[in-house]
């Protein structure tokens, strides 16, 4: 990875950058569009340019996602001192939340001004960013969750189906599970704990919990996850049960995706790293820090796409 991009990954968004008035043939655009934020980068032989915007999920709200992407591309052109037509001509890779199939990818492609663009879901960029070309598995546990493997040059993905149908071990799952177990305390099926007492006090009883859950978004459930990780550190029975359940789910999936001891295991997302102490020692010994972020993975995939275009493949 070029030193220029390494500097870009560490720079503040507000950094003053020189306008790029002459594009190098190797210039590409990388887009990492997630449910929380969207980052767009113009990477050239000179200094990269970064723009950050709001949520982009093309399944949850297609029109809003396209508007956010279009605004981001326009802002990227302005910041780089380019016309939008100059920017539209560059090879572009977009890893976007909510791209569930090729039909959705084609719909996004048709809605954006880019002449050459590859649209995929946001998992391949996250996998590439975390592992580079190394064999291993990424267990991403943020507001949502998925697990991805890269073994012997082949990639495989599981999960990422959203809060209603999936997302086990995610922050929203952790928060929702904490409320479920707290209601079991109310029913006399489980012993009370400091965590259940805290949640009952927060919502002023079981009726408040039910009312909250009726309208809560995944991010609202996810906001409860820090309370679980905090209480788990004090051996709270309910909190530890949740953390152990998540670790067991991750452990069970690893061999199904081809992971073997000695391969890297990256725990990413806001809550992912908190599961490491609850994994079996034989697995925890392989936990490694990710090599980079999803945007760096999107950059590498943008380079690969550019090379395919150059080679006519």
PDB file of C-alpha atoms in Angstrom:
ATOM      1  CA  UNK A   1       0.000   0.000   0.000  1.00  0.00           C
ATOM      2  CA  UNK A   2       1.446   3.392  -0.966  1.00  0.00           C
ATOM      3  CA  UNK A   3       2.744   5.646   1.765  1.00  0.00           C
ATOM      4  CA  UNK A   4       0.355   8.352   0.565  1.00  0.00           C
ATOM      5  CA  UNK A   5      -2.627   6.172   1.391  1.00  0.00           C
ATOM      6  CA  UNK A   6      -1.158   5.236   4.747  1.00  0.00           C
ATOM      7  CA  UNK A   7      -0.978   8.957   5.536  1.00  0.00           C
ATOM      8  CA  UNK A   8      -4.546   9.336   4.348  1.00  0.00           C
ATOM      9  CA  UNK A   9      -5.807   6.654   6.735  1.00  0.00           C
ATOM     10  CA  UNK A  10      -4.370   8.573   9.670  1.00  0.00           C
ATOM     11  CA  UNK A  11      -5.251  12.134   8.628  1.00  0.00           C
ATOM     12  CA  UNK A  12      -8.071  14.175  10.095  1.00  0.00           C
ATOM     13  CA  UNK A  13     -10.951  14.941   7.768  1.00  0.00           C
ATOM     14  CA  UNK A  14     -10.410  18.629   8.312  1.00  0.00           C
ATOM     15  CA  UNK A  15      -6.776  18.527   7.200  1.00  0.00           C
ATOM     16  CA  UNK A  16      -5.943  21.067   4.523  1.00  0.00           C
ATOM     17  CA  UNK A  17      -5.128  19.274   1.261  1.00  0.00           C
ATOM     18  CA  UNK A  18      -3.770  20.622  -1.974  1.00  0.00           C
ATOM     19  CA  UNK A  19      -6.160  20.553  -4.926  1.00  0.00           C
ATOM     20  CA  UNK A  20      -5.443  17.797  -7.418  1.00  0.00           C
ATOM     21  CA  UNK A  21      -5.717  19.424 -10.829  1.00  0.00           C
ATOM     22  CA  UNK A  22      -4.010  16.708 -12.862  1.00  0.00           C
ATOM     23  CA  UNK A  23      -5.081  13.118 -12.382  1.00  0.00           C
ATOM     24  CA  UNK A  24      -2.596  10.278 -12.600  1.00  0.00           C
ATOM     25  CA  UNK A  25      -3.582   7.223 -14.699  1.00  0.00           C
ATOM     26  CA  UNK A  26      -3.606   5.089 -11.551  1.00  0.00           C
ATOM     27  CA  UNK A  27      -6.147   7.284  -9.751  1.00  0.00           C
ATOM     28  CA  UNK A  28      -9.129   5.484  -8.224  1.00  0.00           C
ATOM     29  CA  UNK A  29     -12.084   6.239  -5.984  1.00  0.00           C
ATOM     30  CA  UNK A  30     -12.839   4.015  -2.992  1.00  0.00           C
ATOM     31  CA  UNK A  31     -16.148   4.156  -1.128  1.00  0.00           C
ATOM     32  CA  UNK A  32     -16.939   2.512   2.204  1.00  0.00           C
ATOM     33  CA  UNK A  33     -20.646   3.056   2.788  1.00  0.00           C
ATOM     34  CA  UNK A  34     -21.973   1.729   6.069  1.00  0.00           C
ATOM     35  CA  UNK A  35     -25.115   2.028   8.101  1.00  0.00           C
ATOM     36  CA  UNK A  36     -23.462   4.587  10.378  1.00  0.00           C
ATOM     37  CA  UNK A  37     -21.289   6.638   8.017  1.00  0.00           C
ATOM     38  CA  UNK A  38     -20.002   6.775   4.467  1.00  0.00           C
ATOM     39  CA  UNK A  39     -16.394   7.559   3.546  1.00  0.00           C
ATOM     40  CA  UNK A  40     -15.243   8.394   0.036  1.00  0.00           C
ATOM     41  CA  UNK A  41     -11.598   8.666  -0.988  1.00  0.00           C
ATOM     42  CA  UNK A  42      -9.882   9.856  -4.147  1.00  0.00           C
ATOM     43  CA  UNK A  43      -6.473   8.209  -4.215  1.00  0.00           C
ATOM     44  CA  UNK A  44      -3.816   9.416  -6.654  1.00  0.00           C
ATOM     45  CA  UNK A  45      -0.043   9.405  -6.875  1.00  0.00           C
ATOM     46  CA  UNK A  46      -0.250  12.738  -5.104  1.00  0.00           C
ATOM     47  CA  UNK A  47      -2.117  13.333  -1.861  1.00  0.00           C
ATOM     48  CA  UNK A  48      -5.381  11.471  -1.213  1.00  0.00           C
ATOM     49  CA  UNK A  49      -8.603  13.350  -0.548  1.00  0.00           C
ATOM     50  CA  UNK A  50     -11.230  12.150   1.939  1.00  0.00           C
ATOM     51  CA  UNK A  51     -14.887  13.033   2.413  1.00  0.00           C
ATOM     52  CA  UNK A  52     -17.097  11.644   5.176  1.00  0.00           C
ATOM     53  CA  UNK A  53     -20.886  11.620   5.094  1.00  0.00           C
ATOM     54  CA  UNK A  54     -23.863  10.050   6.792  1.00  0.00           C
ATOM     55  CA  UNK A  55     -25.539   6.659   6.733  1.00  0.00           C
ATOM     56  CA  UNK A  56     -25.725   4.689   3.494  1.00  0.00           C
ATOM     57  CA  UNK A  57     -27.887   1.552   3.446  1.00  0.00           C
ATOM     58  CA  UNK A  58     -29.387   0.935   0.038  1.00  0.00           C
ATOM     59  CA  UNK A  59     -31.898  -1.616   1.331  1.00  0.00           C
ATOM     60  CA  UNK A  60     -33.216   0.416   4.255  1.00  0.00           C
ATOM     61  CA  UNK A  61     -33.615   3.620   2.210  1.00  0.00           C
ATOM     62  CA  UNK A  62     -32.390   3.480  -1.374  1.00  0.00           C
ATOM     63  CA  UNK A  63     -33.196   7.065  -2.341  1.00  0.00           C
ATOM     64  CA  UNK A  64     -31.577   8.529   0.765  1.00  0.00           C
ATOM     65  CA  UNK A  65     -28.488   6.371   0.233  1.00  0.00           C
ATOM     66  CA  UNK A  66     -28.106   7.499  -3.388  1.00  0.00           C
ATOM     67  CA  UNK A  67     -28.525  11.129  -2.357  1.00  0.00           C
ATOM     68  CA  UNK A  68     -25.812  10.719   0.272  1.00  0.00           C
ATOM     69  CA  UNK A  69     -23.469   9.058  -2.223  1.00  0.00           C
ATOM     70  CA  UNK A  70     -24.132  11.739  -4.847  1.00  0.00           C
ATOM     71  CA  UNK A  71     -23.488  14.500  -2.322  1.00  0.00           C
ATOM     72  CA  UNK A  72     -20.290  12.770  -1.277  1.00  0.00           C
ATOM     73  CA  UNK A  73     -19.024  12.479  -4.848  1.00  0.00           C
ATOM     74  CA  UNK A  74     -19.820  16.146  -5.524  1.00  0.00           C
ATOM     75  CA  UNK A  75     -18.026  17.182  -2.330  1.00  0.00           C
ATOM     76  CA  UNK A  76     -15.061  14.991  -3.255  1.00  0.00           C
ATOM     77  CA  UNK A  77     -14.782  16.680  -6.660  1.00  0.00           C
ATOM     78  CA  UNK A  78     -14.981  20.129  -5.098  1.00  0.00           C
ATOM     79  CA  UNK A  79     -12.368  19.345  -2.463  1.00  0.00           C
ATOM     80  CA  UNK A  80     -10.016  17.940  -5.099  1.00  0.00           C
ATOM     81  CA  UNK A  81     -10.517  20.895  -7.437  1.00  0.00           C
ATOM     82  CA  UNK A  82     -12.030  18.718 -10.165  1.00  0.00           C
ATOM     83  CA  UNK A  83     -15.193  18.765 -12.228  1.00  0.00           C
ATOM     84  CA  UNK A  84     -17.798  16.124 -11.509  1.00  0.00           C
ATOM     85  CA  UNK A  85     -17.268  14.741 -15.022  1.00  0.00           C
ATOM     86  CA  UNK A  86     -13.533  14.307 -14.291  1.00  0.00           C
ATOM     87  CA  UNK A  87     -14.415  12.380 -11.150  1.00  0.00           C
ATOM     88  CA  UNK A  88     -17.091  10.305 -12.883  1.00  0.00           C
ATOM     89  CA  UNK A  89     -14.506   8.970 -15.345  1.00  0.00           C
ATOM     90  CA  UNK A  90     -12.339   7.387 -12.628  1.00  0.00           C
ATOM     91  CA  UNK A  91     -12.538   3.668 -11.756  1.00  0.00           C
ATOM     92  CA  UNK A  92     -14.623   3.430  -8.603  1.00  0.00           C
ATOM     93  CA  UNK A  93     -15.169   0.661  -6.077  1.00  0.00           C
ATOM     94  CA  UNK A  94     -18.124   0.983  -3.700  1.00  0.00           C
ATOM     95  CA  UNK A  95     -18.684  -1.357  -0.774  1.00  0.00           C
ATOM     96  CA  UNK A  96     -22.159  -0.470   0.477  1.00  0.00           C
ATOM     97  CA  UNK A  97     -24.378  -1.711   3.274  1.00  0.00           C
ATOM     98  CA  UNK A  98     -27.600  -3.237   2.000  1.00  0.00           C
ATOM     99  CA  UNK A  99     -26.371  -4.587  -1.353  1.00  0.00           C
ATOM    100  CA  UNK A 100     -27.930  -8.040  -1.087  1.00  0.00           C
ATOM    101  CA  UNK A 101     -27.722  -9.209  -4.693  1.00  0.00           C
ATOM    102  CA  UNK A 102     -26.575  -8.325  -8.199  1.00  0.00           C
ATOM    103  CA  UNK A 103     -29.895  -6.672  -8.945  1.00  0.00           C
ATOM    104  CA  UNK A 104     -29.365  -4.136  -6.183  1.00  0.00           C
ATOM    105  CA  UNK A 105     -25.770  -3.573  -7.301  1.00  0.00           C
ATOM    106  CA  UNK A 106     -26.995  -2.803 -10.825  1.00  0.00           C
ATOM    107  CA  UNK A 107     -29.659  -0.456  -9.473  1.00  0.00           C
ATOM    108  CA  UNK A 108     -27.039   1.508  -7.534  1.00  0.00           C
ATOM    109  CA  UNK A 109     -24.732   1.564 -10.562  1.00  0.00           C
ATOM    110  CA  UNK A 110     -27.485   3.052 -12.720  1.00  0.00           C
ATOM    111  CA  UNK A 111     -28.257   5.731 -10.132  1.00  0.00           C
ATOM    112  CA  UNK A 112     -24.705   7.084  -9.828  1.00  0.00           C
ATOM    113  CA  UNK A 113     -22.769   9.201 -12.356  1.00  0.00           C
ATOM    114  CA  UNK A 114     -19.644   6.999 -12.407  1.00  0.00           C
ATOM    115  CA  UNK A 115     -18.762   5.575 -15.818  1.00  0.00           C
ATOM    116  CA  UNK A 116     -16.809   2.638 -14.393  1.00  0.00           C
ATOM    117  CA  UNK A 117     -17.976   1.435 -10.985  1.00  0.00           C
ATOM    118  CA  UNK A 118     -18.081  -1.899  -9.183  1.00  0.00           C
ATOM    119  CA  UNK A 119     -20.717  -2.081  -6.455  1.00  0.00           C
ATOM    120  CA  UNK A 120     -20.662  -4.804  -3.800  1.00  0.00           C
ATOM    121  CA  UNK A 121     -21.880  -5.161  -0.242  1.00  0.00           C
ATOM    122  CA  UNK A 122     -19.656  -3.785   2.506  1.00  0.00           C
ATOM    123  CA  UNK A 123     -18.228  -7.128   3.657  1.00  0.00           C
ATOM    124  CA  UNK A 124     -15.495  -7.727   1.015  1.00  0.00           C
ATOM    125  CA  UNK A 125     -13.874  -4.356   1.755  1.00  0.00           C
ATOM    126  CA  UNK A 126     -13.969  -5.027   5.495  1.00  0.00           C
ATOM    127  CA  UNK A 127     -12.369  -8.444   4.968  1.00  0.00           C
ATOM    128  CA  UNK A 128      -9.660  -7.105   2.663  1.00  0.00           C
ATOM    129  CA  UNK A 129      -8.930  -4.184   4.967  1.00  0.00           C
ATOM    130  CA  UNK A 130      -8.557  -6.381   8.034  1.00  0.00           C
ATOM    131  CA  UNK A 131      -6.565  -9.260   6.524  1.00  0.00           C
ATOM    132  CA  UNK A 132      -4.906  -7.907   3.391  1.00  0.00           C
ATOM    133  CA  UNK A 133      -3.917 -11.091   1.559  1.00  0.00           C
ATOM    134  CA  UNK A 134      -3.395 -13.151   4.737  1.00  0.00           C
ATOM    135  CA  UNK A 135      -5.458 -16.279   5.389  1.00  0.00           C
ATOM    136  CA  UNK A 136      -7.871 -15.898   8.265  1.00  0.00           C
ATOM    137  CA  UNK A 137     -11.319 -14.916   9.459  1.00  0.00           C
ATOM    138  CA  UNK A 138     -12.924 -11.607  10.385  1.00  0.00           C
ATOM    139  CA  UNK A 139     -15.757 -11.662  12.913  1.00  0.00           C
ATOM    140  CA  UNK A 140     -17.315  -8.230  12.598  1.00  0.00           C
ATOM    141  CA  UNK A 141     -19.557  -7.319  15.515  1.00  0.00           C
ATOM    142  CA  UNK A 142     -20.793  -3.755  15.333  1.00  0.00           C
ATOM    143  CA  UNK A 143     -24.423  -2.638  15.382  1.00  0.00           C
ATOM    144  CA  UNK A 144     -24.851  -5.517  12.922  1.00  0.00           C
ATOM    145  CA  UNK A 145     -22.629  -8.545  12.414  1.00  0.00           C
ATOM    146  CA  UNK A 146     -21.128 -10.904   9.868  1.00  0.00           C
ATOM    147  CA  UNK A 147     -18.260 -13.347   9.671  1.00  0.00           C
ATOM    148  CA  UNK A 148     -15.942 -13.560   6.668  1.00  0.00           C
ATOM    149  CA  UNK A 149     -13.142 -15.930   5.716  1.00  0.00           C
ATOM    150  CA  UNK A 150     -10.203 -15.687   3.342  1.00  0.00           C
ATOM    151  CA  UNK A 151      -8.499 -19.044   2.866  1.00  0.00           C
ATOM    152  CA  UNK A 152      -6.187 -20.101   0.022  1.00  0.00           C
ATOM    153  CA  UNK A 153      -7.282 -17.206  -2.148  1.00  0.00           C
ATOM    154  CA  UNK A 154     -10.998 -17.876  -1.726  1.00  0.00           C
ATOM    155  CA  UNK A 155     -13.439 -15.751   0.255  1.00  0.00           C
ATOM    156  CA  UNK A 156     -16.616 -16.746   2.019  1.00  0.00           C
ATOM    157  CA  UNK A 157     -19.201 -14.736   3.936  1.00  0.00           C
ATOM    158  CA  UNK A 158     -21.920 -15.579   6.444  1.00  0.00           C
ATOM    159  CA  UNK A 159     -24.406 -13.283   8.132  1.00  0.00           C
ATOM    160  CA  UNK A 160     -25.069  -9.625   7.555  1.00  0.00           C
ATOM    161  CA  UNK A 161     -28.788 -10.226   7.099  1.00  0.00           C
ATOM    162  CA  UNK A 162     -29.930  -7.506   9.481  1.00  0.00           C
ATOM    163  CA  UNK A 163     -31.418  -7.274  12.938  1.00  0.00           C
ATOM    164  CA  UNK A 164     -34.735  -8.973  12.178  1.00  0.00           C
ATOM    165  CA  UNK A 165     -33.340 -12.141  10.590  1.00  0.00           C
ATOM    166  CA  UNK A 166     -29.808 -12.319  11.926  1.00  0.00           C
ATOM    167  CA  UNK A 167     -26.916 -10.298  13.330  1.00  0.00           C
ATOM    168  CA  UNK A 168     -26.031 -12.648  16.224  1.00  0.00           C
ATOM    169  CA  UNK A 169     -23.159 -11.410  18.418  1.00  0.00           C
ATOM    170  CA  UNK A 170     -23.778  -7.834  17.262  1.00  0.00           C
ATOM    171  CA  UNK A 171     -24.136  -4.924  19.654  1.00  0.00           C
ATOM    172  CA  UNK A 172     -27.877  -4.814  19.036  1.00  0.00           C
ATOM    173  CA  UNK A 173     -28.091  -8.555  19.786  1.00  0.00           C
ATOM    174  CA  UNK A 174     -26.166  -8.042  23.027  1.00  0.00           C
ATOM    175  CA  UNK A 175     -28.463  -5.206  24.094  1.00  0.00           C
ATOM    176  CA  UNK A 176     -31.617  -7.079  23.149  1.00  0.00           C
ATOM    177  CA  UNK A 177     -30.401 -10.223  24.911  1.00  0.00           C
ATOM    178  CA  UNK A 178     -29.761  -8.211  28.075  1.00  0.00           C
ATOM    179  CA  UNK A 179     -33.371  -7.025  28.060  1.00  0.00           C
ATOM    180  CA  UNK A 180     -34.679 -10.543  27.396  1.00  0.00           C
ATOM    181  CA  UNK A 181     -32.755 -11.990  30.344  1.00  0.00           C
ATOM    182  CA  UNK A 182     -33.839  -9.093  32.540  1.00  0.00           C
ATOM    183  CA  UNK A 183     -37.469  -9.977  31.811  1.00  0.00           C
ATOM    184  CA  UNK A 184     -36.666 -13.555  32.848  1.00  0.00           C
ATOM    185  CA  UNK A 185     -35.582 -12.080  36.182  1.00  0.00           C
ATOM    186  CA  UNK A 186     -38.977 -10.379  36.435  1.00  0.00           C
ATOM    187  CA  UNK A 187     -40.644 -13.744  35.759  1.00  0.00           C
ATOM    188  CA  UNK A 188     -38.626 -15.390  38.522  1.00  0.00           C
ATOM    189  CA  UNK A 189     -36.786 -17.637  36.065  1.00  0.00           C
ATOM    190  CA  UNK A 190     -33.356 -16.162  36.692  1.00  0.00           C
ATOM    191  CA  UNK A 191     -31.542 -14.630  39.651  1.00  0.00           C
ATOM    192  CA  UNK A 192     -31.268 -10.867  39.731  1.00  0.00           C
ATOM    193  CA  UNK A 193     -27.930  -9.201  38.988  1.00  0.00           C
ATOM    194  CA  UNK A 194     -26.452  -5.732  38.960  1.00  0.00           C
ATOM    195  CA  UNK A 195     -27.072  -5.553  35.207  1.00  0.00           C
ATOM    196  CA  UNK A 196     -30.745  -6.503  35.465  1.00  0.00           C
ATOM    197  CA  UNK A 197     -31.209  -4.040  38.335  1.00  0.00           C
ATOM    198  CA  UNK A 198     -29.602  -1.316  36.217  1.00  0.00           C
ATOM    199  CA  UNK A 199     -31.843  -1.988  33.232  1.00  0.00           C
ATOM    200  CA  UNK A 200     -35.016  -2.173  35.307  1.00  0.00           C
ATOM    201  CA  UNK A 201     -34.100   1.145  36.888  1.00  0.00           C
ATOM    202  CA  UNK A 202     -33.260   2.703  33.523  1.00  0.00           C
ATOM    203  CA  UNK A 203     -36.626   1.778  32.010  1.00  0.00           C
ATOM    204  CA  UNK A 204     -38.615   2.071  35.266  1.00  0.00           C
ATOM    205  CA  UNK A 205     -39.687  -1.540  35.233  1.00  0.00           C
ATOM    206  CA  UNK A 206     -40.705  -4.268  32.836  1.00  0.00           C
ATOM    207  CA  UNK A 207     -43.432  -2.198  31.166  1.00  0.00           C
ATOM    208  CA  UNK A 208     -40.839   0.384  30.205  1.00  0.00           C
ATOM    209  CA  UNK A 209     -38.604  -2.303  28.708  1.00  0.00           C
ATOM    210  CA  UNK A 210     -41.456  -3.627  26.563  1.00  0.00           C
ATOM    211  CA  UNK A 211     -42.433  -0.123  25.447  1.00  0.00           C
ATOM    212  CA  UNK A 212     -38.824   0.670  24.512  1.00  0.00           C
ATOM    213  CA  UNK A 213     -38.407  -2.554  22.544  1.00  0.00           C
ATOM    214  CA  UNK A 214     -41.589  -1.923  20.560  1.00  0.00           C
ATOM    215  CA  UNK A 215     -40.067   1.039  18.729  1.00  0.00           C
ATOM    216  CA  UNK A 216     -36.310   0.609  19.260  1.00  0.00           C
ATOM    217  CA  UNK A 217     -33.974   0.674  16.268  1.00  0.00           C
ATOM    218  CA  UNK A 218     -30.964  -1.656  16.115  1.00  0.00           C
ATOM    219  CA  UNK A 219     -28.746   1.245  17.167  1.00  0.00           C
ATOM    220  CA  UNK A 220     -30.986   1.819  20.213  1.00  0.00           C
ATOM    221  CA  UNK A 221     -30.498  -1.776  21.334  1.00  0.00           C
ATOM    222  CA  UNK A 222     -26.801  -1.459  20.527  1.00  0.00           C
ATOM    223  CA  UNK A 223     -26.504   1.525  22.849  1.00  0.00           C
ATOM    224  CA  UNK A 224     -27.150  -0.873  25.756  1.00  0.00           C
ATOM    225  CA  UNK A 225     -24.181  -3.100  24.888  1.00  0.00           C
ATOM    226  CA  UNK A 226     -21.555  -1.058  26.810  1.00  0.00           C
ATOM    227  CA  UNK A 227     -23.484  -1.731  30.024  1.00  0.00           C
ATOM    228  CA  UNK A 228     -23.165  -5.458  29.339  1.00  0.00           C
ATOM    229  CA  UNK A 229     -19.416  -5.380  28.685  1.00  0.00           C
ATOM    230  CA  UNK A 230     -18.927  -3.175  31.755  1.00  0.00           C
ATOM    231  CA  UNK A 231     -20.805  -5.531  34.085  1.00  0.00           C
ATOM    232  CA  UNK A 232     -19.114  -8.583  32.578  1.00  0.00           C
ATOM    233  CA  UNK A 233     -15.814  -7.241  33.906  1.00  0.00           C
ATOM    234  CA  UNK A 234     -17.239  -7.595  37.432  1.00  0.00           C
ATOM    235  CA  UNK A 235     -18.421 -11.179  36.787  1.00  0.00           C
ATOM    236  CA  UNK A 236     -22.091 -10.226  36.633  1.00  0.00           C
ATOM    237  CA  UNK A 237     -23.883 -13.508  35.918  1.00  0.00           C
ATOM    238  CA  UNK A 238     -26.238 -12.174  33.249  1.00  0.00           C
ATOM    239  CA  UNK A 239     -23.581 -10.094  31.497  1.00  0.00           C
ATOM    240  CA  UNK A 240     -21.115 -12.999  31.467  1.00  0.00           C
ATOM    241  CA  UNK A 241     -23.784 -15.337  30.097  1.00  0.00           C
ATOM    242  CA  UNK A 242     -24.343 -12.989  27.152  1.00  0.00           C
ATOM    243  CA  UNK A 243     -20.635 -12.595  26.436  1.00  0.00           C
ATOM    244  CA  UNK A 244     -20.077 -16.361  26.646  1.00  0.00           C
ATOM    245  CA  UNK A 245     -23.018 -17.040  24.324  1.00  0.00           C
ATOM    246  CA  UNK A 246     -21.542 -14.681  21.742  1.00  0.00           C
ATOM    247  CA  UNK A 247     -18.097 -16.275  22.040  1.00  0.00           C
ATOM    248  CA  UNK A 248     -19.641 -19.730  21.631  1.00  0.00           C
ATOM    249  CA  UNK A 249     -21.421 -18.606  18.452  1.00  0.00           C
ATOM    250  CA  UNK A 250     -18.164 -17.296  16.980  1.00  0.00           C
ATOM    251  CA  UNK A 251     -16.303 -20.456  18.010  1.00  0.00           C
ATOM    252  CA  UNK A 252     -18.903 -22.703  16.356  1.00  0.00           C
ATOM    253  CA  UNK A 253     -18.742 -20.808  13.052  1.00  0.00           C
ATOM    254  CA  UNK A 254     -14.970 -20.745  12.620  1.00  0.00           C
ATOM    255  CA  UNK A 255     -14.406 -24.348  11.414  1.00  0.00           C
ATOM    256  CA  UNK A 256     -17.438 -24.102   9.126  1.00  0.00           C
ATOM    257  CA  UNK A 257     -15.668 -21.287   7.293  1.00  0.00           C
ATOM    258  CA  UNK A 258     -12.383 -23.158   6.990  1.00  0.00           C
ATOM    259  CA  UNK A 259     -10.531 -21.531   9.887  1.00  0.00           C
ATOM    260  CA  UNK A 260      -7.851 -23.625  11.578  1.00  0.00           C
ATOM    261  CA  UNK A 261      -5.538 -22.794  14.506  1.00  0.00           C
ATOM    262  CA  UNK A 262      -2.630 -20.690  13.316  1.00  0.00           C
ATOM    263  CA  UNK A 263      -4.761 -18.569  11.015  1.00  0.00           C
ATOM    264  CA  UNK A 264      -5.495 -14.967  11.925  1.00  0.00           C
ATOM    265  CA  UNK A 265      -8.749 -14.098  13.663  1.00  0.00           C
ATOM    266  CA  UNK A 266      -9.730 -10.427  13.656  1.00  0.00           C
ATOM    267  CA  UNK A 267     -12.519  -9.256  15.941  1.00  0.00           C
ATOM    268  CA  UNK A 268     -13.779  -5.964  14.546  1.00  0.00           C
ATOM    269  CA  UNK A 269     -16.616  -3.554  15.191  1.00  0.00           C
ATOM    270  CA  UNK A 270     -17.412  -1.730  18.392  1.00  0.00           C
ATOM    271  CA  UNK A 271     -18.097  -4.791  20.514  1.00  0.00           C
ATOM    272  CA  UNK A 272     -16.105  -7.457  18.643  1.00  0.00           C
ATOM    273  CA  UNK A 273     -12.813  -7.082  20.565  1.00  0.00           C
ATOM    274  CA  UNK A 274     -14.686  -7.435  23.885  1.00  0.00           C
ATOM    275  CA  UNK A 275     -15.423 -11.089  23.085  1.00  0.00           C
ATOM    276  CA  UNK A 276     -11.750 -12.125  22.980  1.00  0.00           C
ATOM    277  CA  UNK A 277     -11.423 -13.012  26.714  1.00  0.00           C
ATOM    278  CA  UNK A 278     -14.411 -15.356  26.434  1.00  0.00           C
ATOM    279  CA  UNK A 279     -13.039 -17.423  23.548  1.00  0.00           C
ATOM    280  CA  UNK A 280     -11.295 -20.764  24.197  1.00  0.00           C
ATOM    281  CA  UNK A 281      -7.555 -20.316  24.730  1.00  0.00           C
ATOM    282  CA  UNK A 282      -6.743 -22.217  21.519  1.00  0.00           C
ATOM    283  CA  UNK A 283      -8.715 -19.652  19.531  1.00  0.00           C
ATOM    284  CA  UNK A 284      -7.931 -16.543  21.574  1.00  0.00           C
ATOM    285  CA  UNK A 285      -4.216 -17.154  20.945  1.00  0.00           C
ATOM    286  CA  UNK A 286      -4.829 -16.401  17.251  1.00  0.00           C
ATOM    287  CA  UNK A 287      -6.667 -13.110  17.722  1.00  0.00           C
ATOM    288  CA  UNK A 288      -4.779 -10.383  15.875  1.00  0.00           C
ATOM    289  CA  UNK A 289      -5.372  -6.700  15.278  1.00  0.00           C
ATOM    290  CA  UNK A 290      -6.767  -5.847  11.830  1.00  0.00           C
ATOM    291  CA  UNK A 291      -4.192  -4.611   9.324  1.00  0.00           C
ATOM    292  CA  UNK A 292      -6.417  -1.745   8.223  1.00  0.00           C
ATOM    293  CA  UNK A 293      -9.931  -0.364   7.999  1.00  0.00           C
ATOM    294  CA  UNK A 294     -12.696  -1.167   5.504  1.00  0.00           C
ATOM    295  CA  UNK A 295     -11.773   1.940   3.506  1.00  0.00           C
ATOM    296  CA  UNK A 296      -8.242   0.646   2.987  1.00  0.00           C
ATOM    297  CA  UNK A 297      -9.788  -2.609   1.788  1.00  0.00           C
ATOM    298  CA  UNK A 298     -12.026  -0.671  -0.598  1.00  0.00           C
ATOM    299  CA  UNK A 299      -8.910   1.068  -1.937  1.00  0.00           C
ATOM    300  CA  UNK A 300      -7.185  -2.251  -2.685  1.00  0.00           C
ATOM    301  CA  UNK A 301     -10.330  -3.565  -4.387  1.00  0.00           C
ATOM    302  CA  UNK A 302     -10.555  -0.336  -6.392  1.00  0.00           C
ATOM    303  CA  UNK A 303      -6.980  -0.910  -7.573  1.00  0.00           C
ATOM    304  CA  UNK A 304      -7.853  -4.457  -8.619  1.00  0.00           C
ATOM    305  CA  UNK A 305     -10.909  -3.208 -10.513  1.00  0.00           C
ATOM    306  CA  UNK A 306      -8.814  -0.541 -12.262  1.00  0.00           C
ATOM    307  CA  UNK A 307      -6.298  -3.197 -13.322  1.00  0.00           C
ATOM    308  CA  UNK A 308      -9.096  -5.392 -14.692  1.00  0.00           C
ATOM    309  CA  UNK A 309     -10.349  -2.472 -16.767  1.00  0.00           C
ATOM    310  CA  UNK A 310      -6.831  -1.785 -18.035  1.00  0.00           C
ATOM    311  CA  UNK A 311      -6.397  -5.423 -19.038  1.00  0.00           C
ATOM    312  CA  UNK A 312      -9.803  -5.584 -20.674  1.00  0.00           C
ATOM    313  CA  UNK A 313     -11.069  -8.270 -18.317  1.00  0.00           C
TER     314      UNK A 313
END
